[in-house]
PDB file of C-alpha atoms in Angstrom:
ATOM      1  CA  MET A   1     109.611  29.525 202.475  1.00 85.00           C
ATOM      2  CA  ILE A   2     107.405  27.861 204.944  1.00 87.00           C
ATOM      3  CA  MET A   3     105.034  30.759 204.681  1.00 92.00           C
ATOM      4  CA  PHE A   4     105.357  30.460 200.859  1.00 93.00           C
ATOM      5  CA  ILE A   5     104.322  26.913 201.101  1.00 93.00           C
ATOM      6  CA  ASN A   6     101.364  27.488 203.292  1.00 93.00           C
ATOM      7  CA  LEU A   7     100.168  30.151 201.111  1.00 95.00           C
ATOM      8  CA  LEU A   8     100.191  27.990 198.117  1.00 95.00           C
ATOM      9  CA  GLU A   9      98.151  25.375 200.145  1.00 95.00           C
ATOM     10  CA  ILE A  10      95.500  27.910 200.712  1.00 96.00           C
ATOM     11  CA  ILE A  11      95.339  28.858 196.794  1.00 97.00           C
ATOM     12  CA  LEU A  12      95.672  25.217 195.138  1.00 97.00           C
ATOM     13  CA  PRO A  13      91.943  24.405 196.112  1.00 97.00           C
ATOM     14  CA  ILE A  14      90.750  27.744 195.108  1.00 97.00           C
ATOM     15  CA  CYS A  15      92.604  26.924 191.414  1.00 97.00           C
ATOM     16  CA  TYR A  16      91.095  23.758 191.393  1.00 97.00           C
ATOM     17  CA  PHE A  17      87.668  24.950 192.284  1.00 97.00           C
ATOM     18  CA  ALA A  18      87.770  27.601 189.674  1.00 97.00           C
ATOM     19  CA  THR A  19      89.133  25.011 187.022  1.00 97.00           C
ATOM     20  CA  THR A  20      86.355  22.467 187.727  1.00 96.00           C
ATOM     21  CA  TRP A  21      83.742  25.272 187.864  1.00 96.00           C
ATOM     22  CA  THR A  22      84.863  26.520 184.234  1.00 96.00           C
ATOM     23  CA  TYR A  23      84.468  22.973 182.707  1.00 95.00           C
ATOM     24  CA  ALA A  24      81.235  22.598 184.608  1.00 94.00           C
ATOM     25  CA  LYS A  25      79.717  25.849 183.105  1.00 93.00           C
ATOM     26  CA  SER A  26      81.280  24.905 179.600  1.00 91.00           C
ATOM     27  CA  PHE A  27      79.585  21.595 179.877  1.00 88.00           C
ATOM     28  CA  TYR A  28      76.372  22.197 181.204  1.00 87.00           C
ATOM     29  CA  LYS A  29      75.487  25.739 180.270  1.00 86.00           C
ATOM     30  CA  ASN A  30      77.774  25.958 176.989  1.00 84.00           C
ATOM     31  CA  SER A  31      79.294  29.216 178.301  1.00 88.00           C
ATOM     32  CA  LYS A  32      81.641  31.072 175.802  1.00 89.00           C
ATOM     33  CA  LEU A  33      83.619  32.920 178.695  1.00 92.00           C
ATOM     34  CA  ALA A  34      83.943  29.560 180.584  1.00 91.00           C
ATOM     35  CA  GLU A  35      85.341  27.826 177.335  1.00 90.00           C
ATOM     36  CA  SER A  36      87.810  30.386 176.943  1.00 90.00           C
ATOM     37  CA  LEU A  37      89.016  30.360 180.225  1.00 94.00           C
ATOM     38  CA  LYS A  38      89.165  26.897 181.439  1.00 94.00           C
ATOM     39  CA  VAL A  39      92.481  25.874 179.117  1.00 93.00           C
ATOM     40  CA  ARG A  40      94.103  28.916 181.078  1.00 95.00           C
ATOM     41  CA  PHE A  41      93.188  27.924 184.240  1.00 97.00           C
ATOM     42  CA  ILE A  42      93.935  24.117 184.244  1.00 97.00           C
ATOM     43  CA  PHE A  43      97.589  25.288 182.944  1.00 96.00           C
ATOM     44  CA  VAL A  44      97.887  27.732 185.774  1.00 97.00           C
ATOM     45  CA  THR A  45      96.845  25.175 188.316  1.00 97.00           C
ATOM     46  CA  LEU A  46      99.408  22.706 187.205  1.00 97.00           C
ATOM     47  CA  ILE A  47     102.026  25.439 187.218  1.00 97.00           C
ATOM     48  CA  ILE A  48     101.155  26.386 190.792  1.00 97.00           C
ATOM     49  CA  HIS A  49     101.107  22.764 191.880  1.00 97.00           C
ATOM     50  CA  GLY A  50     104.415  21.984 190.391  1.00 96.00           C
ATOM     51  CA  LEU A  51     105.966  24.693 192.196  1.00 97.00           C
ATOM     52  CA  TYR A  52     104.378  23.452 195.677  1.00 96.00           C
ATOM     53  CA  ILE A  53     105.741  20.013 195.139  1.00 95.00           C
ATOM     54  CA  PHE A  54     108.977  21.542 194.059  1.00 95.00           C
ATOM     55  CA  PHE A  55     109.260  23.760 197.185  1.00 95.00           C
ATOM     56  CA  ARG A  56     107.698  21.422 199.413  1.00 93.00           C
ATOM     57  CA  THR A  57     110.582  18.729 198.688  1.00 91.00           C
ATOM     58  CA  LEU A  58     113.315  21.253 198.885  1.00 92.00           C
ATOM     59  CA  GLN A  59     111.952  22.822 202.279  1.00 92.00           C
ATOM     60  CA  TYR A  60     111.547  19.224 204.045  1.00 89.00           C
ATOM     61  CA  ASN A  61     114.227  17.507 202.009  1.00 86.00           C
ATOM     62  CA  HIS A  62     112.145  14.509 200.823  1.00 86.00           C
ATOM     63  CA  PRO A  63     109.484  13.790 198.167  1.00 85.00           C
ATOM     64  CA  PRO A  64     105.567  14.511 199.256  1.00 86.00           C
ATOM     65  CA  VAL A  65     105.066  10.839 199.892  1.00 81.00           C
ATOM     66  CA  THR A  66     105.477  10.406 203.449  1.00 83.00           C
ATOM     67  CA  THR A  67     101.592  11.009 204.583  1.00 85.00           C
ATOM     68  CA  VAL A  68      98.180  10.213 203.340  1.00 84.00           C
ATOM     69  CA  PHE A  69      97.385  13.699 202.909  1.00 90.00           C
ATOM     70  CA  GLU A  70     100.845  14.590 200.722  1.00 91.00           C
ATOM     71  CA  ILE A  71      99.914  11.751 198.777  1.00 87.00           C
ATOM     72  CA  PHE A  72      96.452  13.018 198.140  1.00 90.00           C
ATOM     73  CA  SER A  73      98.013  16.276 196.732  1.00 94.00           C
ATOM     74  CA  LEU A  74     100.241  14.053 194.486  1.00 91.00           C
ATOM     75  CA  ILE A  75      97.036  12.113 193.166  1.00 89.00           C
ATOM     76  CA  ALA A  76      95.347  15.664 192.484  1.00 94.00           C
ATOM     77  CA  PHE A  77      98.269  16.700 190.611  1.00 95.00           C
ATOM     78  CA  THR A  78      98.820  13.497 188.738  1.00 91.00           C
ATOM     79  CA  VAL A  79      95.200  13.177 187.894  1.00 92.00           C
ATOM     80  CA  THR A  80      95.019  16.803 186.370  1.00 95.00           C
ATOM     81  CA  LEU A  81      98.418  16.496 184.584  1.00 94.00           C
ATOM     82  CA  ALA A  82      97.085  13.039 182.991  1.00 91.00           C
ATOM     83  CA  TYR A  83      94.155  14.500 182.038  1.00 93.00           C
ATOM     84  CA  ALA A  84      95.746  17.608 180.368  1.00 95.00           C
ATOM     85  CA  TYR A  85      97.376  15.014 178.170  1.00 92.00           C
ATOM     86  CA  ILE A  86      94.777  13.275 177.017  1.00 92.00           C
ATOM     87  CA  GLU A  87      93.299  16.822 176.230  1.00 93.00           C
ATOM     88  CA  ILE A  88      95.790  17.755 174.115  1.00 93.00           C
ATOM     89  CA  ARG A  89      96.181  14.357 172.389  1.00 91.00           C
ATOM     90  CA  THR A  90      92.508  13.969 171.624  1.00 90.00           C
ATOM     91  CA  LYS A  91      92.021  17.797 171.174  1.00 89.00           C
ATOM     92  CA  ASN A  92      88.733  17.253 173.006  1.00 88.00           C
ATOM     93  CA  ARG A  93      87.825  19.529 175.858  1.00 87.00           C
ATOM     94  CA  SER A  94      84.126  18.585 176.808  1.00 85.00           C
ATOM     95  CA  THR A  95      84.693  16.029 179.412  1.00 88.00           C
ATOM     96  CA  GLY A  96      86.944  17.748 182.072  1.00 91.00           C
ATOM     97  CA  TYR A  97      84.223  18.083 184.639  1.00 91.00           C
ATOM     98  CA  PHE A  98      84.135  14.587 185.246  1.00 89.00           C
ATOM     99  CA  ILE A  99      87.474  14.238 185.795  1.00 92.00           C
ATOM    100  CA  LEU A 100      88.416  17.549 187.363  1.00 94.00           C
ATOM    101  CA  ILE A 101      86.423  17.369 190.098  1.00 93.00           C
ATOM    102  CA  PHE A 102      88.360  14.426 191.897  1.00 91.00           C
ATOM    103  CA  PRO A 103      91.527  16.785 192.368  1.00 94.00           C
ATOM    104  CA  PHE A 104      89.379  19.294 193.260  1.00 96.00           C
ATOM    105  CA  PHE A 105      88.397  17.260 196.559  1.00 95.00           C
ATOM    106  CA  SER A 106      91.720  15.273 196.761  1.00 93.00           C
ATOM    107  CA  GLN A 107      93.612  18.956 197.122  1.00 95.00           C
ATOM    108  CA  LEU A 108      90.839  20.154 199.509  1.00 96.00           C
ATOM    109  CA  ILE A 109      91.485  17.169 202.324  1.00 94.00           C
ATOM    110  CA  SER A 110      95.078  17.654 201.908  1.00 94.00           C
ATOM    111  CA  SER A 111      95.037  21.582 202.113  1.00 95.00           C
ATOM    112  CA  LEU A 112      93.062  21.178 205.582  1.00 95.00           C
ATOM    113  CA  PHE A 113      94.978  18.338 207.033  1.00 92.00           C
ATOM    114  CA  ILE A 114      98.521  18.202 205.724  1.00 90.00           C
ATOM    115  CA  LYS A 115     101.007  18.336 208.247  1.00 83.00           C
ATOM    116  CA  GLU A 116     104.717  17.626 208.315  1.00 77.00           C
ATOM    117  CA  LEU A 117     105.978  14.491 210.278  1.00 75.00           C
ATOM    118  CA  THR A 118     108.395  15.044 213.035  1.00 74.00           C
ATOM    119  CA  GLU A 119     110.201  11.902 212.246  1.00 77.00           C
ATOM    120  CA  ILE A 120     110.648  10.572 208.888  1.00 78.00           C
ATOM    121  CA  PRO A 121     112.079   7.048 207.916  1.00 77.00           C
ATOM    122  CA  GLN A 122     115.064   7.543 205.875  1.00 78.00           C
ATOM    123  CA  VAL A 123     113.912   5.338 203.255  1.00 75.00           C
ATOM    124  CA  LEU A 124     111.070   7.711 202.397  1.00 77.00           C
ATOM    125  CA  ARG A 125     113.740  10.532 201.799  1.00 81.00           C
ATOM    126  CA  SER A 126     114.768   8.565 198.686  1.00 82.00           C
ATOM    127  CA  ASN A 127     114.320  10.626 195.477  1.00 83.00           C
ATOM    128  CA  LEU A 128     113.845   7.183 193.818  1.00 85.00           C
ATOM    129  CA  LEU A 129     111.177   6.495 195.852  1.00 85.00           C
ATOM    130  CA  GLY A 130     109.500   9.803 194.913  1.00 85.00           C
ATOM    131  CA  ILE A 131     110.098   8.747 191.053  1.00 90.00           C
ATOM    132  CA  HIS A 132     108.596   5.367 191.906  1.00 89.00           C
ATOM    133  CA  VAL A 133     105.532   6.549 193.813  1.00 87.00           C
ATOM    134  CA  GLY A 134     105.066   9.616 191.275  1.00 89.00           C
ATOM    135  CA  SER A 135     105.081   7.094 188.373  1.00 92.00           C
ATOM    136  CA  ALA A 136     102.823   4.581 189.907  1.00 90.00           C
ATOM    137  CA  LEU A 137     100.209   7.329 190.613  1.00 89.00           C
ATOM    138  CA  ILE A 138     100.477   9.100 187.278  1.00 92.00           C
ATOM    139  CA  GLY A 139      99.862   5.631 185.836  1.00 92.00           C
ATOM    140  CA  TYR A 140      96.724   4.907 188.231  1.00 88.00           C
ATOM    141  CA  ALA A 141      95.623   8.482 187.680  1.00 89.00           C
ATOM    142  CA  ALA A 142      95.496   7.628 184.104  1.00 91.00           C
ATOM    143  CA  ILE A 143      93.830   4.183 184.301  1.00 90.00           C
ATOM    144  CA  THR A 144      91.298   5.998 186.729  1.00 89.00           C
ATOM    145  CA  ILE A 145      90.209   8.574 183.758  1.00 91.00           C
ATOM    146  CA  SER A 146      90.310   5.550 181.274  1.00 92.00           C
ATOM    147  CA  ALA A 147      87.646   3.908 183.415  1.00 91.00           C
ATOM    148  CA  VAL A 148      85.740   6.936 183.957  1.00 90.00           C
ATOM    149  CA  TYR A 149      85.742   7.486 180.015  1.00 91.00           C
ATOM    150  CA  GLY A 150      84.564   3.579 179.659  1.00 91.00           C
ATOM    151  CA  PHE A 151      81.681   4.414 182.565  1.00 90.00           C
ATOM    152  CA  LEU A 152      80.874   7.609 180.001  1.00 89.00           C
ATOM    153  CA  TYR A 153      80.723   5.427 177.054  1.00 91.00           C
ATOM    154  CA  LEU A 154      78.403   2.677 178.683  1.00 90.00           C
ATOM    155  CA  MET A 155      76.214   5.444 179.682  1.00 87.00           C
ATOM    156  CA  LEU A 156      75.950   7.029 176.464  1.00 87.00           C
ATOM    157  CA  TYR A 157      75.583   3.699 174.701  1.00 87.00           C
ATOM    158  CA  HIS A 158      72.582   2.812 176.827  1.00 85.00           C
ATOM    159  CA  ASP A 159      71.207   6.132 176.104  1.00 82.00           C
ATOM    160  CA  ILE A 160      71.303   5.570 172.267  1.00 85.00           C
ATOM    161  CA  LYS A 161      69.970   1.933 172.619  1.00 83.00           C
ATOM    162  CA  SER A 162      67.241   3.043 174.635  1.00 81.00           C
ATOM    163  CA  SER A 163      66.511   6.283 172.708  1.00 76.00           C
ATOM    164  CA  HIS A 164      66.653   8.075 175.976  1.00 73.00           C
ATOM    165  CA  PHE A 165      68.570  11.388 175.154  1.00 69.00           C
ATOM    166  CA  THR A 166      69.767  13.198 178.020  1.00 70.00           C
ATOM    167  CA  VAL A 167      72.086  15.891 178.616  1.00 67.00           C
ATOM    168  CA  ILE A 168      74.760  13.740 178.711  1.00 66.00           C
ATOM    169  CA  TYR A 169      74.136  12.621 175.032  1.00 68.00           C
ATOM    170  CA  LYS A 170      73.993  16.165 173.718  1.00 73.00           C
ATOM    171  CA  ARG A 171      76.951  17.195 175.470  1.00 76.00           C
ATOM    172  CA  LEU A 172      79.322  14.430 175.334  1.00 81.00           C
ATOM    173  CA  PRO A 173      81.763  13.239 172.626  1.00 87.00           C
ATOM    174  CA  ASN A 174      80.519  10.760 170.491  1.00 89.00           C
ATOM    175  CA  LEU A 175      81.213   6.709 171.132  1.00 91.00           C
ATOM    176  CA  GLU A 176      84.115   6.792 168.953  1.00 91.00           C
ATOM    177  CA  MET A 177      85.847   9.719 170.322  1.00 92.00           C
ATOM    178  CA  LEU A 178      84.957   8.276 174.147  1.00 92.00           C
ATOM    179  CA  GLU A 179      86.443   5.146 173.202  1.00 92.00           C
ATOM    180  CA  ARG A 180      89.649   6.646 171.613  1.00 92.00           C
ATOM    181  CA  MET A 181      90.257   8.918 175.100  1.00 92.00           C
ATOM    182  CA  SER A 182      89.946   6.031 177.007  1.00 92.00           C
ATOM    183  CA  PHE A 183      92.793   4.279 174.850  1.00 92.00           C
ATOM    184  CA  THR A 184      94.829   7.115 175.088  1.00 93.00           C
ATOM    185  CA  ALA A 185      94.303   7.122 179.029  1.00 93.00           C
ATOM    186  CA  THR A 186      94.956   3.696 179.047  1.00 93.00           C
ATOM    187  CA  VAL A 187      98.351   3.828 177.134  1.00 94.00           C
ATOM    188  CA  PHE A 188      99.614   6.791 179.005  1.00 93.00           C
ATOM    189  CA  GLY A 189      98.712   4.929 182.212  1.00 93.00           C
ATOM    190  CA  PHE A 190     100.248   1.871 181.096  1.00 94.00           C
ATOM    191  CA  ILE A 191     103.770   3.525 180.482  1.00 95.00           C
ATOM    192  CA  PHE A 192     103.806   5.208 183.903  1.00 94.00           C
ATOM    193  CA  LEU A 193     102.886   1.795 185.607  1.00 93.00           C
ATOM    194  CA  THR A 194     105.667   0.115 183.589  1.00 95.00           C
ATOM    195  CA  ILE A 195     108.505   2.735 184.679  1.00 94.00           C
ATOM    196  CA  ALA A 196     106.924   2.437 188.313  1.00 92.00           C
ATOM    197  CA  ILE A 197     107.289  -1.277 188.337  1.00 91.00           C
ATOM    198  CA  SER A 198     110.575  -1.382 187.003  1.00 92.00           C
ATOM    199  CA  ILE A 199     112.237   1.082 189.320  1.00 89.00           C
ATOM    200  CA  GLY A 200     110.448  -0.928 192.272  1.00 86.00           C
ATOM    201  CA  TYR A 201     111.670  -4.293 191.013  1.00 84.00           C
ATOM    202  CA  VAL A 202     115.492  -2.912 190.950  1.00 84.00           C
ATOM    203  CA  TRP A 203     115.541  -0.376 193.897  1.00 82.00           C
ATOM    204  CA  LEU A 204     113.125  -1.559 196.395  1.00 79.00           C
ATOM    205  CA  PRO A 205     114.973  -5.259 197.263  1.00 81.00           C
ATOM    206  CA  ARG A 206     118.009  -2.891 197.870  1.00 79.00           C
ATOM    207  CA  ALA A 207     116.384  -0.466 200.082  1.00 76.00           C
ATOM    208  CA  ILE A 208     113.739  -2.455 201.861  1.00 75.00           C
ATOM    209  CA  GLU A 209     115.318  -5.422 204.485  1.00 75.00           C
ATOM    210  CA  LYS A 210     112.141  -7.333 204.359  1.00 75.00           C
ATOM    211  CA  PHE A 211     111.692  -7.447 200.505  1.00 76.00           C
ATOM    212  CA  SER A 212     109.556 -10.237 199.042  1.00 79.00           C
ATOM    213  CA  TYR A 213     108.572 -10.850 195.248  1.00 80.00           C
ATOM    214  CA  ALA A 214     105.719 -12.716 196.650  1.00 81.00           C
ATOM    215  CA  ASP A 215     104.218  -9.540 198.542  1.00 82.00           C
ATOM    216  CA  PRO A 216     100.530  -9.411 197.409  1.00 83.00           C
ATOM    217  CA  LYS A 217     100.656  -5.906 196.778  1.00 80.00           C
ATOM    218  CA  LEU A 218     103.353  -6.951 194.007  1.00 84.00           C
ATOM    219  CA  LEU A 219     101.307  -9.726 192.664  1.00 86.00           C
ATOM    220  CA  SER A 220      98.393  -7.903 192.306  1.00 84.00           C
ATOM    221  CA  THR A 221     100.273  -4.761 190.892  1.00 86.00           C
ATOM    222  CA  ILE A 222     101.703  -7.181 188.086  1.00 89.00           C
ATOM    223  CA  ILE A 223      98.199  -8.669 187.432  1.00 88.00           C
ATOM    224  CA  VAL A 224      96.736  -5.215 186.861  1.00 88.00           C
ATOM    225  CA  TRP A 225      99.719  -4.681 184.433  1.00 91.00           C
ATOM    226  CA  LEU A 226      98.981  -8.008 182.888  1.00 92.00           C
ATOM    227  CA  ILE A 227      94.893  -7.082 182.409  1.00 89.00           C
ATOM    228  CA  TYR A 228      96.068  -3.753 180.702  1.00 90.00           C
ATOM    229  CA  ALA A 229      98.865  -5.391 178.386  1.00 92.00           C
ATOM    230  CA  ALA A 230      96.282  -7.986 177.336  1.00 90.00           C
ATOM    231  CA  GLY A 231      93.694  -4.867 176.808  1.00 88.00           C
ATOM    232  CA  LEU A 232      96.443  -3.039 174.709  1.00 90.00           C
ATOM    233  CA  THR A 233      97.436  -6.289 172.595  1.00 91.00           C
ATOM    234  CA  ALA A 234      93.360  -7.149 172.136  1.00 88.00           C
ATOM    235  CA  LYS A 235      92.922  -3.863 170.715  1.00 86.00           C
ATOM    236  CA  LYS A 236      95.853  -3.404 168.375  1.00 85.00           C
ATOM    237  CA  ILE A 237      96.255  -7.215 167.215  1.00 87.00           C
ATOM    238  CA  VAL A 238      93.074  -8.961 167.824  1.00 83.00           C
ATOM    239  CA  GLY A 239      90.767  -6.103 166.747  1.00 83.00           C
ATOM    240  CA  TRP A 240      88.489  -5.832 169.769  1.00 84.00           C
ATOM    241  CA  GLN A 241      86.856  -2.371 170.182  1.00 83.00           C
ATOM    242  CA  GLY A 242      83.572  -0.800 171.538  1.00 84.00           C
ATOM    243  CA  ARG A 243      81.919  -2.095 174.487  1.00 86.00           C
ATOM    244  CA  ARG A 244      84.237  -5.336 175.094  1.00 86.00           C
ATOM    245  CA  ILE A 245      87.109  -3.023 175.442  1.00 85.00           C
ATOM    246  CA  MET A 246      85.473  -0.561 177.533  1.00 88.00           C
ATOM    247  CA  VAL A 247      84.048  -3.158 180.094  1.00 88.00           C
ATOM    248  CA  LEU A 248      87.956  -4.691 180.070  1.00 84.00           C
ATOM    249  CA  SER A 249      88.990  -1.177 181.277  1.00 84.00           C
ATOM    250  CA  LEU A 250      86.334  -1.200 183.829  1.00 88.00           C
ATOM    251  CA  ILE A 251      87.377  -4.655 185.236  1.00 88.00           C
ATOM    252  CA  GLY A 252      91.145  -3.388 185.396  1.00 86.00           C
ATOM    253  CA  PHE A 253      89.929  -0.418 187.328  1.00 87.00           C
ATOM    254  CA  ILE A 254      88.384  -2.290 189.813  1.00 89.00           C
ATOM    255  CA  ILE A 255      91.169  -5.015 190.691  1.00 87.00           C
ATOM    256  CA  THR A 256      93.316  -1.714 190.617  1.00 84.00           C
ATOM    257  CA  ILE A 257      91.139  -0.379 193.644  1.00 83.00           C
ATOM    258  CA  PHE A 258      90.890  -3.629 195.287  1.00 83.00           C
ATOM    259  CA  SER A 259      94.762  -3.814 195.197  1.00 79.00           C
ATOM    260  CA  MET A 260      95.120  -0.159 196.536  1.00 74.00           C
ATOM    261  CA  THR A 261      92.656  -0.646 199.407  1.00 76.00           C
ATOM    262  CA  VAL A 262      91.993  -3.950 200.653  1.00 74.00           C
ATOM    263  CA  ILE A 263      95.304  -5.869 199.528  1.00 73.00           C
ATOM    264  CA  ASN A 264      97.343  -2.700 200.587  1.00 68.00           C
ATOM    265  CA  PHE A 265      95.752  -2.114 204.183  1.00 69.00           C
ATOM    266  CA  PHE A 266      95.092  -5.712 204.901  1.00 71.00           C
ATOM    267  CA  PHE A 267      97.613  -8.199 203.315  1.00 67.00           C
ATOM    268  CA  SER A 268     101.034  -6.309 202.041  1.00 61.00           C
ATOM    269  CA  SER A 269     103.714  -6.549 204.285  1.00 61.00           C
ATOM    270  CA  PHE A 270     106.772  -4.028 203.668  1.00 59.00           C
ATOM    271  CA  HIS A 271     104.947  -2.510 200.706  1.00 62.00           C
ATOM    272  CA  LYS A 272     102.847   0.061 202.394  1.00 60.00           C
ATOM    273  CA  PHE A 273     104.980   3.342 203.760  1.00 51.00           C
ATOM    274  CA  ILE A 274     101.912   5.087 205.190  1.00 52.00           C
TER     275      ILE A 274
END
């Protein structure tokens, strides 16, 4: 089975490159062939990546969350999965290049440097940890996609206001569609973040000896969750829309990045396994 896993580690970056290339070709060159191939490529890539995660978990007897490079592979999978969901929900396939370039580089780095650790702490072998981390990554992936759509929205808005019509204006969906795609991504991410937080608050106190509810990373995660909860409430109940809701999405994303980097590496105590 190890040879099969190693083979998939070679195949996966090729699959992600082919998928990203067809989306780029479709967007910039309006290629009919690329247009017809890209949907097949993204689902074949997801199936192969799902098999890779399954067999790797089976072979090494732990979810793939024990090293940075396993996490990179999970990020590639979750971003692509979240994007595929948004594409199906909104029936718009024109923005894939701007999203899928991240999974390509993420999986490429993972395949180049991934190695199995010689010793794995028992807590990292928990399947609940795998679900907790997997849900969080899907949530953060969707939030990242929401921020990308927010950024594209603001770029397109600026093009329209300044009457400077670039290729972005010609090929991107209209502002209403970009807002809908960002909102769909936010709802998807919010649901999975809620699952991850719920599992974490129930399971972590029993699994981690030094658990603390005052851990900075836990607190920053709750703040991120509250920002997106406020944004969804503002849109659905108060009626916020357009630039205001896009800016709020980008603020939530910036705080998420701060939580995942600075707070994670320098201030969190027990809540960092890698």
